[in-house]
Amino acid sequence: MTQHELPFDESGDEPTSRPDDASPPEPEPEDHPDEGDLQAWIDGELEPARAREVGVHLELCSSCRVVVEDLGDRARSTTRALAVLDRPAPEAGVDQARWNVRRRRLASRRPGASRRGVAAAAVLVLLAAGAAAALPGSPLRGFLWDDSGDREVRTLEPTATEAGLPRAGLALGYRDGRLEVELDGWPEGRTVELRSGEGAGVEVESWAQTGFRTGAGRVTVPGALLPEPPSEPTGGDPADLVIRIASGPGEVLVRSGSRLLVRWSGGSFQLGEGIQADPLSDGVRLQVPEARQ
Amino acid sequence: MDFDALFDDVYPKLRRYCMRMTADRDLAEDTAQEAFVRLLDREVKGGDAGVRSWLFKVATHLLRDRARVRSNRLRLLESRGSDGLPGPAPGPDPAEELEREERRQVVREALARLDERDRTLLLLREEGLSYRELARVAGVEVASVGTLLARSRRRLERELTAPVDT
């Protein structure tokens, strides 16, 4: 918001540009800008030519300066009064809200997916921090592997952070018969692999620090990216994120923000604009691109 | 501006706007998020300002619809002053907390007594919307925004200082 400064010394009544030897007559009443123009002048919202006219008038008209001061005072007291209503947003509220938006968008696509009879993808999340070992036989397994068709949407949601570590996660869901994977918060340059999987679901491996947390109808994964993936005992160059998708879902789209990274359909991979990838025996490996401005 | 940057910039303001309009945190967050969900499926023209005013306009309409559904009036009108949050946390000075809550209640009730257009304009301007954006959201002429803003602030001031009916 641009606001004009009063063109006179705030401490005095006289305009700074007024000559000492002769006081010009006050403008005629019909020349006074109306209150709306004065308010717009304060807010910097007048067209330049009109703003100049009002500015000149204010230099000459003490009564309008009083109005301007009143309007300014009232605007400031309004701001103070309304601020009383505010309470601090919960920590990480914006990140959480962004996740909610992505999840809700995907969830809103469910009817189309049901009509097409697409089998639901189960989600299995394996984390580096030993969570995978806890899966076999655990109640989580039954929750994560869900072929009922009623729960097409799974959101992997980072709800906890460690200082200095970026938060990142995924949202998965069906839209018009396609499986859509949306990456959220993955910094530029992080490596992502899209691979063929076995079984009947989607498997996600991520170098995150955390464990599982489940809630009604969703899977959440609190976590944060490690600065670098840990080196594997077997050597190699592990990707930050590996998504393995079993046969069945048909077309798969992977996005990051608004950018299409890769479309996988009929055994072929079509890369999004400006995306480069290395082929793998069972998929592709690419890097998260710079966010599009 | 990409989606994430837009979200980081606008969501807190949109949430606060909805919060001030409804005094209900859950409703405010739900409404602000719903506006962004709708944005994802649309191509909104007009650059960043166009998208921002579109989001506020959608949120305003959603709030209006939801308020209508919910007993046909804004929660602002509720006299108990619940904002969907737990009561003031016990602080070092309960008397101060109580006083703050009472001030909130006074402002809520004063806002509730304004007509919808005044309230909308006031709260949108507090979020930094330009006159052009205000006009787009509130459905008024750009040239009349200054007058309407000045008038609505005066009305709020009057309501804030008006004796409370008991």
Tab-separated table of C-alpha atoms in Angstrom:
chain	number	residue	atom	x	y	z
A	1	MET	CA	0.000	0.000	0.000
A	2	THR	CA	1.446	3.315	-0.990
A	3	GLN	CA	0.519	6.162	1.204
A	4	HIS	CA	1.141	9.831	0.698
A	5	GLU	CA	2.896	11.921	3.244
A	6	LEU	CA	1.241	15.137	4.128
A	7	PRO	CA	2.896	17.916	2.173
A	8	PHE	CA	3.348	20.070	5.216
A	9	ASP	CA	5.039	20.088	8.545
A	10	GLU	CA	2.999	17.811	10.759
A	11	SER	CA	3.766	19.902	13.778
A	12	GLY	CA	2.389	23.105	12.359
A	13	ASP	CA	-0.691	24.395	10.720
A	14	GLU	CA	0.999	26.164	7.881
A	15	PRO	CA	1.988	24.451	4.669
A	16	THR	CA	5.724	24.427	4.103
A	17	SER	CA	5.403	25.840	0.627
A	18	ARG	CA	3.267	28.783	1.564
A	19	PRO	CA	5.023	32.111	0.954
A	20	ASP	CA	5.697	34.137	4.056
A	21	ASP	CA	4.702	37.469	2.683
A	22	ALA	CA	1.235	36.738	1.419
A	23	SER	CA	-1.219	34.061	2.372
A	24	PRO	CA	-3.131	32.889	-0.654
A	25	PRO	CA	-6.843	32.695	-0.258
A	26	GLU	CA	-8.348	29.412	0.745
A	27	PRO	CA	-9.849	27.573	-2.220
A	28	GLU	CA	-13.516	27.985	-2.680
A	29	PRO	CA	-15.568	25.297	-0.932
A	30	GLU	CA	-16.667	23.771	-4.192
A	31	ASP	CA	-13.040	23.168	-5.037
A	32	HIS	CA	-12.450	20.893	-2.067
A	33	PRO	CA	-11.724	17.294	-2.952
A	34	ASP	CA	-14.396	15.023	-1.593
A	35	GLU	CA	-13.658	12.655	1.241
A	36	GLY	CA	-13.226	9.731	-1.123
A	37	ASP	CA	-10.522	11.522	-3.055
A	38	LEU	CA	-8.756	12.489	0.146
A	39	GLN	CA	-8.892	8.915	1.370
A	40	ALA	CA	-7.613	7.667	-1.979
A	41	TRP	CA	-4.871	10.299	-1.889
A	42	ILE	CA	-3.755	9.029	1.524
A	43	ASP	CA	-3.777	5.479	0.228
A	44	GLY	CA	-1.848	6.365	-2.911
A	45	GLU	CA	-4.716	5.183	-5.073
A	46	LEU	CA	-5.467	8.310	-7.092
A	47	GLU	CA	-4.483	8.672	-10.720
A	48	PRO	CA	-1.248	10.687	-10.905
A	49	ALA	CA	-2.831	13.814	-12.343
A	50	ARG	CA	-5.576	13.853	-9.748
A	51	ALA	CA	-3.099	13.098	-6.992
A	52	ARG	CA	-1.099	16.187	-7.992
A	53	GLU	CA	-4.223	18.322	-7.923
A	54	VAL	CA	-5.173	17.096	-4.480
A	55	GLY	CA	-1.626	17.573	-3.238
A	56	VAL	CA	-1.601	21.182	-4.404
A	57	HIS	CA	-4.956	21.750	-2.806
A	58	LEU	CA	-3.778	20.335	0.494
A	59	GLU	CA	-0.854	22.697	0.545
A	60	LEU	CA	-3.303	25.565	0.480
A	61	CYS	CA	-6.275	24.278	2.437
A	62	SER	CA	-5.995	23.805	6.160
A	63	SER	CA	-9.514	22.428	6.515
A	64	CYS	CA	-8.768	19.593	4.087
A	65	ARG	CA	-5.546	18.878	5.915
A	66	VAL	CA	-7.581	18.405	9.048
A	67	VAL	CA	-9.808	15.962	7.188
A	68	VAL	CA	-6.772	14.088	5.906
A	69	GLU	CA	-5.344	13.844	9.393
A	70	ASP	CA	-8.653	12.554	10.723
A	71	LEU	CA	-8.896	9.972	7.956
A	72	GLY	CA	-5.362	8.826	8.609
A	73	ASP	CA	-5.943	8.601	12.339
A	74	ARG	CA	-9.116	6.630	11.794
A	75	ALA	CA	-7.400	4.203	9.443
A	76	ARG	CA	-4.669	3.580	11.982
A	77	SER	CA	-7.116	3.094	14.833
A	78	THR	CA	-9.098	0.674	12.660
A	79	THR	CA	-5.979	-1.374	12.066
A	80	ARG	CA	-5.245	-1.435	15.776
A	81	ALA	CA	-8.792	-2.403	16.666
A	82	LEU	CA	-8.944	-5.266	14.176
A	83	ALA	CA	-5.573	-6.613	15.256
A	84	VAL	CA	-7.158	-7.391	18.606
A	85	LEU	CA	-9.072	-10.183	16.873
A	86	ASP	CA	-5.980	-12.017	15.710
A	87	ARG	CA	-4.518	-15.013	17.343
A	88	PRO	CA	-1.258	-16.484	16.174
A	89	ALA	CA	-1.627	-19.198	13.587
A	90	PRO	CA	-0.486	-22.617	14.683
A	91	GLU	CA	3.136	-23.371	14.027
A	92	ALA	CA	3.684	-24.812	10.560
A	93	GLY	CA	0.138	-23.746	9.753
A	94	VAL	CA	0.905	-22.709	6.197
A	95	ASP	CA	2.654	-25.955	5.335
A	96	GLN	CA	-0.152	-27.935	6.855
A	97	ALA	CA	-2.701	-25.890	4.966
A	98	ARG	CA	-0.882	-26.450	1.665
A	99	TRP	CA	-1.052	-30.165	2.283
A	100	ASN	CA	-4.702	-29.958	3.043
A	101	VAL	CA	-5.294	-28.134	-0.223
A	102	ARG	CA	-3.481	-30.762	-2.280
A	103	ARG	CA	-5.233	-33.597	-0.506
A	104	ARG	CA	-8.625	-32.014	-0.929
A	105	ARG	CA	-8.034	-31.397	-4.579
A	106	LEU	CA	-7.159	-35.012	-5.141
A	107	ALA	CA	-10.041	-36.210	-3.019
A	108	SER	CA	-12.394	-34.136	-5.107
A	109	ARG	CA	-11.480	-36.331	-8.091
A	110	ARG	CA	-12.629	-39.555	-6.541
A	111	PRO	CA	-16.001	-39.942	-8.273
A	112	GLY	CA	-14.416	-40.038	-11.708
A	113	ALA	CA	-11.993	-42.661	-10.617
A	114	SER	CA	-14.736	-44.809	-9.180
A	115	ARG	CA	-16.720	-44.689	-12.397
A	116	ARG	CA	-13.799	-45.991	-14.315
A	117	GLY	CA	-13.376	-48.824	-11.908
A	118	VAL	CA	-9.766	-48.176	-11.272
A	119	ALA	CA	-8.393	-50.341	-8.563
A	120	ALA	CA	-7.281	-48.428	-5.559
A	121	ALA	CA	-3.601	-48.175	-5.022
A	122	ALA	CA	-2.404	-49.096	-1.632
A	123	VAL	CA	0.365	-47.079	-0.227
A	124	LEU	CA	3.352	-48.436	1.498
A	125	VAL	CA	5.804	-46.078	2.936
A	126	LEU	CA	9.241	-47.145	3.808
A	127	LEU	CA	11.425	-44.800	5.654
A	128	ALA	CA	15.081	-44.896	6.241
A	129	ALA	CA	14.782	-44.438	9.949
A	130	GLY	CA	13.972	-48.045	10.600
A	131	ALA	CA	10.260	-47.739	10.101
A	132	ALA	CA	10.260	-50.398	7.412
A	133	ALA	CA	11.326	-53.006	9.881
A	134	ALA	CA	8.276	-52.296	11.950
A	135	LEU	CA	5.850	-52.970	9.146
A	136	PRO	CA	5.506	-56.750	8.778
A	137	GLY	CA	2.754	-57.990	10.981
A	138	SER	CA	1.957	-54.584	12.374
A	139	PRO	CA	-1.529	-53.106	12.293
A	140	LEU	CA	-0.129	-50.461	10.044
A	141	ARG	CA	0.317	-52.939	7.280
A	142	GLY	CA	-3.386	-53.567	7.066
A	143	PHE	CA	-4.068	-49.906	7.049
A	144	LEU	CA	-1.524	-49.080	4.444
A	145	TRP	CA	-2.477	-51.896	2.113
A	146	ASP	CA	-6.025	-51.189	1.269
A	147	ASP	CA	-7.552	-52.608	-1.870
A	148	SER	CA	-11.117	-51.905	-0.967
A	149	GLY	CA	-11.445	-49.197	-3.550
A	150	ASP	CA	-12.924	-46.861	-1.022
A	151	ARG	CA	-9.795	-45.027	-0.167
A	152	GLU	CA	-8.120	-43.935	-3.310
A	153	VAL	CA	-6.405	-40.982	-1.811
A	154	ARG	CA	-3.372	-41.260	0.339
A	155	THR	CA	-1.468	-38.306	1.514
A	156	LEU	CA	1.980	-38.544	2.924
A	157	GLU	CA	2.117	-35.567	5.063
A	158	PRO	CA	5.086	-33.998	6.766
A	159	THR	CA	3.766	-32.684	10.007
A	160	ALA	CA	6.931	-32.425	11.992
A	161	THR	CA	10.169	-30.712	11.262
A	162	GLU	CA	13.642	-30.617	12.500
A	163	ALA	CA	15.381	-27.332	12.645
A	164	GLY	CA	16.998	-26.458	9.378
A	165	LEU	CA	15.674	-29.422	7.444
A	166	PRO	CA	13.270	-28.854	4.597
A	167	ARG	CA	9.869	-30.468	4.830
A	168	ALA	CA	8.796	-32.541	1.903
A	169	GLY	CA	6.181	-35.078	1.082
A	170	LEU	CA	3.722	-36.457	-1.421
A	171	ALA	CA	0.087	-36.540	-2.250
A	172	LEU	CA	-1.300	-39.415	-4.283
A	173	GLY	CA	-4.698	-39.833	-5.766
A	174	TYR	CA	-6.739	-40.789	-8.777
A	175	ARG	CA	-8.032	-38.353	-11.305
A	176	ASP	CA	-9.898	-39.424	-14.408
A	177	GLY	CA	-8.482	-42.885	-14.209
A	178	ARG	CA	-4.921	-41.745	-13.809
A	179	LEU	CA	-2.770	-41.983	-10.763
A	180	GLU	CA	-1.428	-38.569	-9.906
A	181	VAL	CA	1.554	-38.065	-7.685
A	182	GLU	CA	2.250	-34.568	-6.492
A	183	LEU	CA	5.531	-33.727	-4.882
A	184	ASP	CA	5.359	-30.967	-2.374
A	185	GLY	CA	8.249	-29.131	-0.876
A	186	TRP	CA	10.996	-31.074	-2.597
A	187	PRO	CA	13.867	-28.703	-3.223
A	188	GLU	CA	15.355	-28.218	-6.643
A	189	GLY	CA	17.951	-30.806	-7.494
A	190	ARG	CA	16.622	-33.601	-5.292
A	191	THR	CA	16.567	-36.884	-7.176
A	192	VAL	CA	13.375	-38.775	-7.791
A	193	GLU	CA	13.004	-42.203	-9.336
A	194	LEU	CA	9.819	-43.532	-10.847
A	195	ARG	CA	10.030	-47.304	-11.129
A	196	SER	CA	7.926	-50.357	-11.805
A	197	GLY	CA	6.917	-52.088	-8.642
A	198	GLU	CA	5.588	-55.441	-7.649
A	199	GLY	CA	2.352	-56.392	-6.010
A	200	ALA	CA	-0.698	-54.225	-6.121
A	201	GLY	CA	0.222	-50.890	-4.775
A	202	VAL	CA	2.477	-47.934	-4.683
A	203	GLU	CA	5.649	-48.052	-2.714
A	204	VAL	CA	7.421	-44.944	-1.664
A	205	GLU	CA	10.881	-44.841	-0.227
A	206	SER	CA	12.164	-41.629	1.145
A	207	TRP	CA	15.157	-40.625	3.112
A	208	ALA	CA	13.177	-39.030	5.849
A	209	GLN	CA	13.593	-39.079	9.574
A	210	THR	CA	10.504	-40.187	11.336
A	211	GLY	CA	7.953	-42.900	11.838
A	212	PHE	CA	4.383	-43.509	10.817
A	213	ARG	CA	1.301	-41.896	12.067
A	214	THR	CA	-2.114	-42.853	10.847
A	215	GLY	CA	-5.462	-41.259	11.019
A	216	ALA	CA	-8.917	-42.005	9.754
A	217	GLY	CA	-8.796	-42.456	6.017
A	218	ARG	CA	-5.295	-41.275	5.534
A	219	VAL	CA	-1.685	-41.943	6.157
A	220	THR	CA	0.490	-39.211	7.433
A	221	VAL	CA	4.211	-39.216	7.566
A	222	PRO	CA	5.763	-36.598	9.740
A	223	GLY	CA	9.197	-35.937	8.557
A	224	ALA	CA	11.871	-33.820	7.098
A	225	LEU	CA	14.412	-34.384	4.408
A	226	LEU	CA	17.902	-35.176	5.386
A	227	PRO	CA	20.413	-32.751	3.972
A	228	GLU	CA	21.860	-35.605	1.936
A	229	PRO	CA	20.801	-39.209	1.571
A	230	PRO	CA	22.941	-41.483	3.707
A	231	SER	CA	25.371	-43.587	1.788
A	232	GLU	CA	24.241	-47.139	1.232
A	233	PRO	CA	26.367	-50.001	2.483
A	234	THR	CA	26.360	-51.379	-1.026
A	235	GLY	CA	27.506	-48.117	-2.477
A	236	GLY	CA	25.595	-46.516	-5.278
A	237	ASP	CA	23.811	-43.223	-5.335
A	238	PRO	CA	20.444	-43.497	-3.666
A	239	ALA	CA	17.709	-41.209	-4.835
A	240	ASP	CA	16.021	-38.916	-2.363
A	241	LEU	CA	12.694	-40.354	-3.329
A	242	VAL	CA	11.779	-43.594	-5.064
A	243	ILE	CA	8.227	-44.246	-6.186
A	244	ARG	CA	7.470	-47.786	-7.281
A	245	ILE	CA	4.127	-48.331	-8.909
A	246	ALA	CA	2.746	-51.749	-9.669
A	247	SER	CA	0.906	-52.500	-12.859
A	248	GLY	CA	-2.731	-51.646	-12.815
A	249	PRO	CA	-3.187	-47.942	-12.380
A	250	GLY	CA	-2.818	-47.181	-16.060
A	251	GLU	CA	-1.441	-43.735	-16.704
A	252	VAL	CA	0.675	-42.102	-14.035
A	253	LEU	CA	1.447	-38.390	-13.775
A	254	VAL	CA	4.099	-36.994	-11.483
A	255	ARG	CA	4.050	-33.292	-10.757
A	256	SER	CA	6.024	-30.902	-8.647
A	257	GLY	CA	4.114	-27.738	-7.914
A	258	SER	CA	2.513	-26.803	-11.190
A	259	ARG	CA	5.131	-28.569	-13.323
A	260	LEU	CA	4.632	-31.910	-14.977
A	261	LEU	CA	7.725	-33.996	-14.418
A	262	VAL	CA	6.822	-37.194	-16.172
A	263	ARG	CA	3.865	-39.013	-17.683
A	264	TRP	CA	4.093	-42.791	-17.595
A	265	SER	CA	1.729	-44.673	-19.800
A	266	GLY	CA	1.817	-47.923	-21.690
A	267	GLY	CA	5.373	-48.621	-20.687
A	268	SER	CA	6.750	-45.350	-22.019
A	269	PHE	CA	7.823	-42.245	-20.177
A	270	GLN	CA	7.060	-38.803	-21.515
A	271	LEU	CA	8.973	-36.026	-19.792
A	272	GLY	CA	7.536	-32.643	-19.012
A	273	GLU	CA	8.835	-29.532	-20.691
A	274	GLY	CA	12.425	-28.823	-19.739
A	275	ILE	CA	12.731	-32.002	-17.692
A	276	GLN	CA	15.689	-34.249	-18.263
A	277	ALA	CA	15.915	-37.779	-16.973
A	278	ASP	CA	18.164	-40.785	-16.995
A	279	PRO	CA	16.662	-44.101	-18.014
A	280	LEU	CA	16.675	-46.957	-15.551
A	281	SER	CA	16.041	-50.604	-16.274
A	282	ASP	CA	12.558	-50.280	-14.823
A	283	GLY	CA	11.878	-46.557	-14.873
A	284	VAL	CA	13.434	-43.127	-14.945
A	285	ARG	CA	15.498	-40.999	-12.630
A	286	LEU	CA	15.185	-37.235	-12.672
A	287	GLN	CA	15.859	-34.181	-10.612
A	288	VAL	CA	13.293	-31.862	-9.115
A	289	PRO	CA	13.391	-28.770	-11.341
A	290	GLU	CA	13.399	-25.175	-10.322
A	291	ALA	CA	9.951	-23.941	-9.429
A	292	ARG	CA	8.352	-22.157	-12.357
A	293	GLN	CA	7.774	-18.465	-11.811
B	1	MET	CA	4.472	-16.461	-9.100
B	2	ASP	CA	4.290	-20.223	-8.726
B	3	PHE	CA	1.681	-21.911	-6.606
B	4	ASP	CA	3.837	-22.402	-3.541
B	5	ALA	CA	5.034	-18.813	-3.507
B	6	LEU	CA	1.490	-17.597	-4.036
B	7	PHE	CA	0.261	-19.809	-1.238
B	8	ASP	CA	2.948	-18.601	1.155
B	9	ASP	CA	2.106	-15.001	0.355
B	10	VAL	CA	-1.676	-15.049	0.228
B	11	TYR	CA	-2.833	-17.880	2.455
B	12	PRO	CA	-1.968	-16.223	5.786
B	13	LYS	CA	-3.801	-13.072	4.713
B	14	LEU	CA	-6.769	-14.985	3.393
B	15	ARG	CA	-6.959	-17.033	6.571
B	16	ARG	CA	-6.807	-13.906	8.715
B	17	TYR	CA	-9.472	-12.240	6.609
B	18	CYS	CA	-11.745	-15.251	7.012
B	19	MET	CA	-10.921	-15.472	10.689
B	20	ARG	CA	-11.849	-11.860	11.241
B	21	MET	CA	-15.020	-12.340	9.254
B	22	THR	CA	-16.171	-15.441	11.077
B	23	ALA	CA	-14.374	-15.542	14.420
B	24	ASP	CA	-14.213	-19.271	13.789
B	25	ARG	CA	-10.781	-20.734	13.181
B	26	ASP	CA	-11.957	-23.992	11.645
B	27	LEU	CA	-14.356	-22.285	9.304
B	28	ALA	CA	-11.747	-19.696	8.373
B	29	GLU	CA	-9.084	-22.256	7.526
B	30	ASP	CA	-11.523	-24.463	5.686
B	31	THR	CA	-12.744	-21.562	3.603
B	32	ALA	CA	-9.306	-20.226	2.776
B	33	GLN	CA	-8.136	-23.687	1.751
B	34	GLU	CA	-11.226	-24.321	-0.324
B	35	ALA	CA	-10.513	-21.159	-2.283
B	36	PHE	CA	-7.053	-22.484	-3.142
B	37	VAL	CA	-8.431	-25.902	-4.049
B	38	ARG	CA	-10.676	-24.190	-6.586
B	39	LEU	CA	-7.783	-22.131	-7.871
B	40	LEU	CA	-5.842	-25.274	-8.741
B	41	ASP	CA	-8.437	-26.252	-11.289
B	42	ARG	CA	-8.827	-22.880	-12.913
B	43	GLU	CA	-6.843	-20.522	-15.002
B	44	VAL	CA	-7.325	-17.126	-13.438
B	45	LYS	CA	-6.192	-14.181	-15.504
B	46	GLY	CA	-4.943	-10.801	-14.400
B	47	GLY	CA	-1.551	-11.700	-13.004
B	48	ASP	CA	-0.807	-11.980	-9.320
B	49	ALA	CA	-3.255	-9.220	-8.417
B	50	GLY	CA	-5.972	-10.904	-10.438
B	51	VAL	CA	-5.378	-14.223	-8.729
B	52	ARG	CA	-5.258	-12.620	-5.310
B	53	SER	CA	-8.518	-10.750	-5.736
B	54	TRP	CA	-10.068	-13.889	-7.215
B	55	LEU	CA	-9.117	-15.852	-4.104
B	56	PHE	CA	-10.551	-13.233	-1.775
B	57	LYS	CA	-13.696	-13.033	-3.846
B	58	VAL	CA	-14.198	-16.790	-3.784
B	59	ALA	CA	-13.569	-16.854	-0.047
B	60	THR	CA	-16.031	-14.021	0.487
B	61	HIS	CA	-18.706	-15.877	-1.466
B	62	LEU	CA	-17.975	-19.111	0.357
B	63	LEU	CA	-18.256	-17.379	3.698
B	64	ARG	CA	-21.525	-15.849	2.653
B	65	ASP	CA	-22.914	-19.178	1.511
B	66	ARG	CA	-21.750	-21.000	4.573
B	67	ALA	CA	-23.043	-18.338	6.878
B	68	ARG	CA	-26.404	-18.625	5.170
B	69	VAL	CA	-26.417	-22.340	5.641
B	70	ARG	CA	-25.389	-21.999	9.207
B	71	SER	CA	-28.416	-20.382	10.669
B	72	ASN	CA	-28.480	-17.662	8.059
B	73	ARG	CA	-26.192	-15.339	9.832
B	74	LEU	CA	-22.536	-14.853	10.500
B	75	ARG	CA	-21.077	-16.297	13.620
B	76	LEU	CA	-19.959	-12.843	14.414
B	77	LEU	CA	-23.444	-12.259	15.649
B	78	GLU	CA	-23.130	-14.871	18.299
B	79	SER	CA	-23.034	-13.209	21.609
B	80	ARG	CA	-20.956	-15.798	23.350
B	81	GLY	CA	-17.938	-14.893	21.353
B	82	SER	CA	-16.606	-18.371	20.739
B	83	ASP	CA	-14.038	-18.368	17.981
B	84	GLY	CA	-13.585	-22.097	17.771
B	85	LEU	CA	-10.531	-21.998	19.930
B	86	PRO	CA	-10.103	-22.950	23.494
B	87	GLY	CA	-10.534	-20.106	25.864
B	88	PRO	CA	-7.619	-17.917	26.733
B	89	ALA	CA	-4.768	-19.954	28.038
B	90	PRO	CA	-3.983	-19.250	31.630
B	91	GLY	CA	-1.179	-16.752	31.488
B	92	PRO	CA	0.808	-14.968	34.057
B	93	ASP	CA	-1.922	-12.405	34.387
B	94	PRO	CA	-5.468	-13.783	34.099
B	95	ALA	CA	-6.905	-10.320	34.487
B	96	GLU	CA	-4.993	-9.162	31.434
B	97	GLU	CA	-6.201	-12.152	29.441
B	98	LEU	CA	-9.734	-11.467	30.452
B	99	GLU	CA	-9.419	-7.871	29.434
B	100	ARG	CA	-8.015	-8.876	26.045
B	101	GLU	CA	-10.898	-11.251	25.459
B	102	GLU	CA	-13.345	-8.549	26.360
B	103	ARG	CA	-11.714	-6.226	23.832
B	104	ARG	CA	-12.022	-8.923	21.187
B	105	GLN	CA	-15.659	-9.289	21.957
B	106	VAL	CA	-16.273	-5.569	21.646
B	107	VAL	CA	-14.599	-5.476	18.228
B	108	ARG	CA	-16.442	-8.592	17.028
B	109	GLU	CA	-19.768	-7.138	17.970
B	110	ALA	CA	-18.962	-3.795	16.411
B	111	LEU	CA	-17.972	-5.506	13.171
B	112	ALA	CA	-21.097	-7.589	13.246
B	113	ARG	CA	-23.238	-4.471	13.373
B	114	LEU	CA	-21.735	-3.151	10.145
B	115	ASP	CA	-23.373	-4.089	6.922
B	116	GLU	CA	-21.665	-6.757	4.899
B	117	ARG	CA	-20.163	-4.443	2.321
B	118	ASP	CA	-18.587	-2.194	4.930
B	119	ARG	CA	-17.179	-5.156	6.783
B	120	THR	CA	-15.813	-6.725	3.617
B	121	LEU	CA	-14.150	-3.549	2.423
B	122	LEU	CA	-12.593	-2.820	5.778
B	123	LEU	CA	-11.178	-6.269	6.250
B	124	LEU	CA	-9.949	-6.615	2.687
B	125	ARG	CA	-8.160	-3.303	2.832
B	126	GLU	CA	-6.439	-4.429	6.000
B	127	GLU	CA	-5.018	-7.327	3.991
B	128	GLY	CA	-3.458	-4.911	1.532
B	129	LEU	CA	-5.810	-5.167	-1.404
B	130	SER	CA	-5.700	-2.227	-3.773
B	131	TYR	CA	-8.769	-0.174	-4.601
B	132	ARG	CA	-9.068	-1.991	-7.912
B	133	GLU	CA	-8.971	-5.338	-6.138
B	134	LEU	CA	-11.445	-4.143	-3.524
B	135	ALA	CA	-13.800	-3.041	-6.252
B	136	ARG	CA	-13.519	-6.403	-7.960
B	137	VAL	CA	-14.225	-8.374	-4.814
B	138	ALA	CA	-16.922	-6.170	-3.333
B	139	GLY	CA	-18.614	-5.392	-6.628
B	140	VAL	CA	-18.362	-1.627	-6.400
B	141	GLU	CA	-16.894	1.079	-8.625
B	142	VAL	CA	-13.213	1.792	-8.164
B	143	ALA	CA	-13.982	5.487	-7.952
B	144	SER	CA	-16.241	4.970	-4.963
B	145	VAL	CA	-13.876	2.826	-2.912
B	146	GLY	CA	-12.247	5.750	-1.099
B	147	THR	CA	-15.589	7.131	-0.031
B	148	LEU	CA	-16.865	3.735	1.044
B	149	LEU	CA	-13.718	2.984	3.003
B	150	ALA	CA	-13.801	6.288	4.840
B	151	ARG	CA	-17.453	5.791	5.615
B	152	SER	CA	-17.040	2.228	6.825
B	153	ARG	CA	-14.161	3.199	9.106
B	154	ARG	CA	-16.256	5.960	10.585
B	155	ARG	CA	-19.095	3.525	11.168
B	156	LEU	CA	-16.800	1.063	12.848
B	157	GLU	CA	-15.430	3.783	15.061
B	158	ARG	CA	-18.960	4.776	15.999
B	159	GLU	CA	-19.886	1.180	16.753
B	160	LEU	CA	-16.788	0.703	18.859
B	161	THR	CA	-17.669	3.644	21.009
B	162	ALA	CA	-21.404	3.056	21.082
B	163	PRO	CA	-22.926	2.035	24.397
B	164	VAL	CA	-23.543	-1.707	24.507
B	165	ASP	CA	-27.155	-2.775	24.677
B	166	THR	CA	-27.838	-5.082	27.551
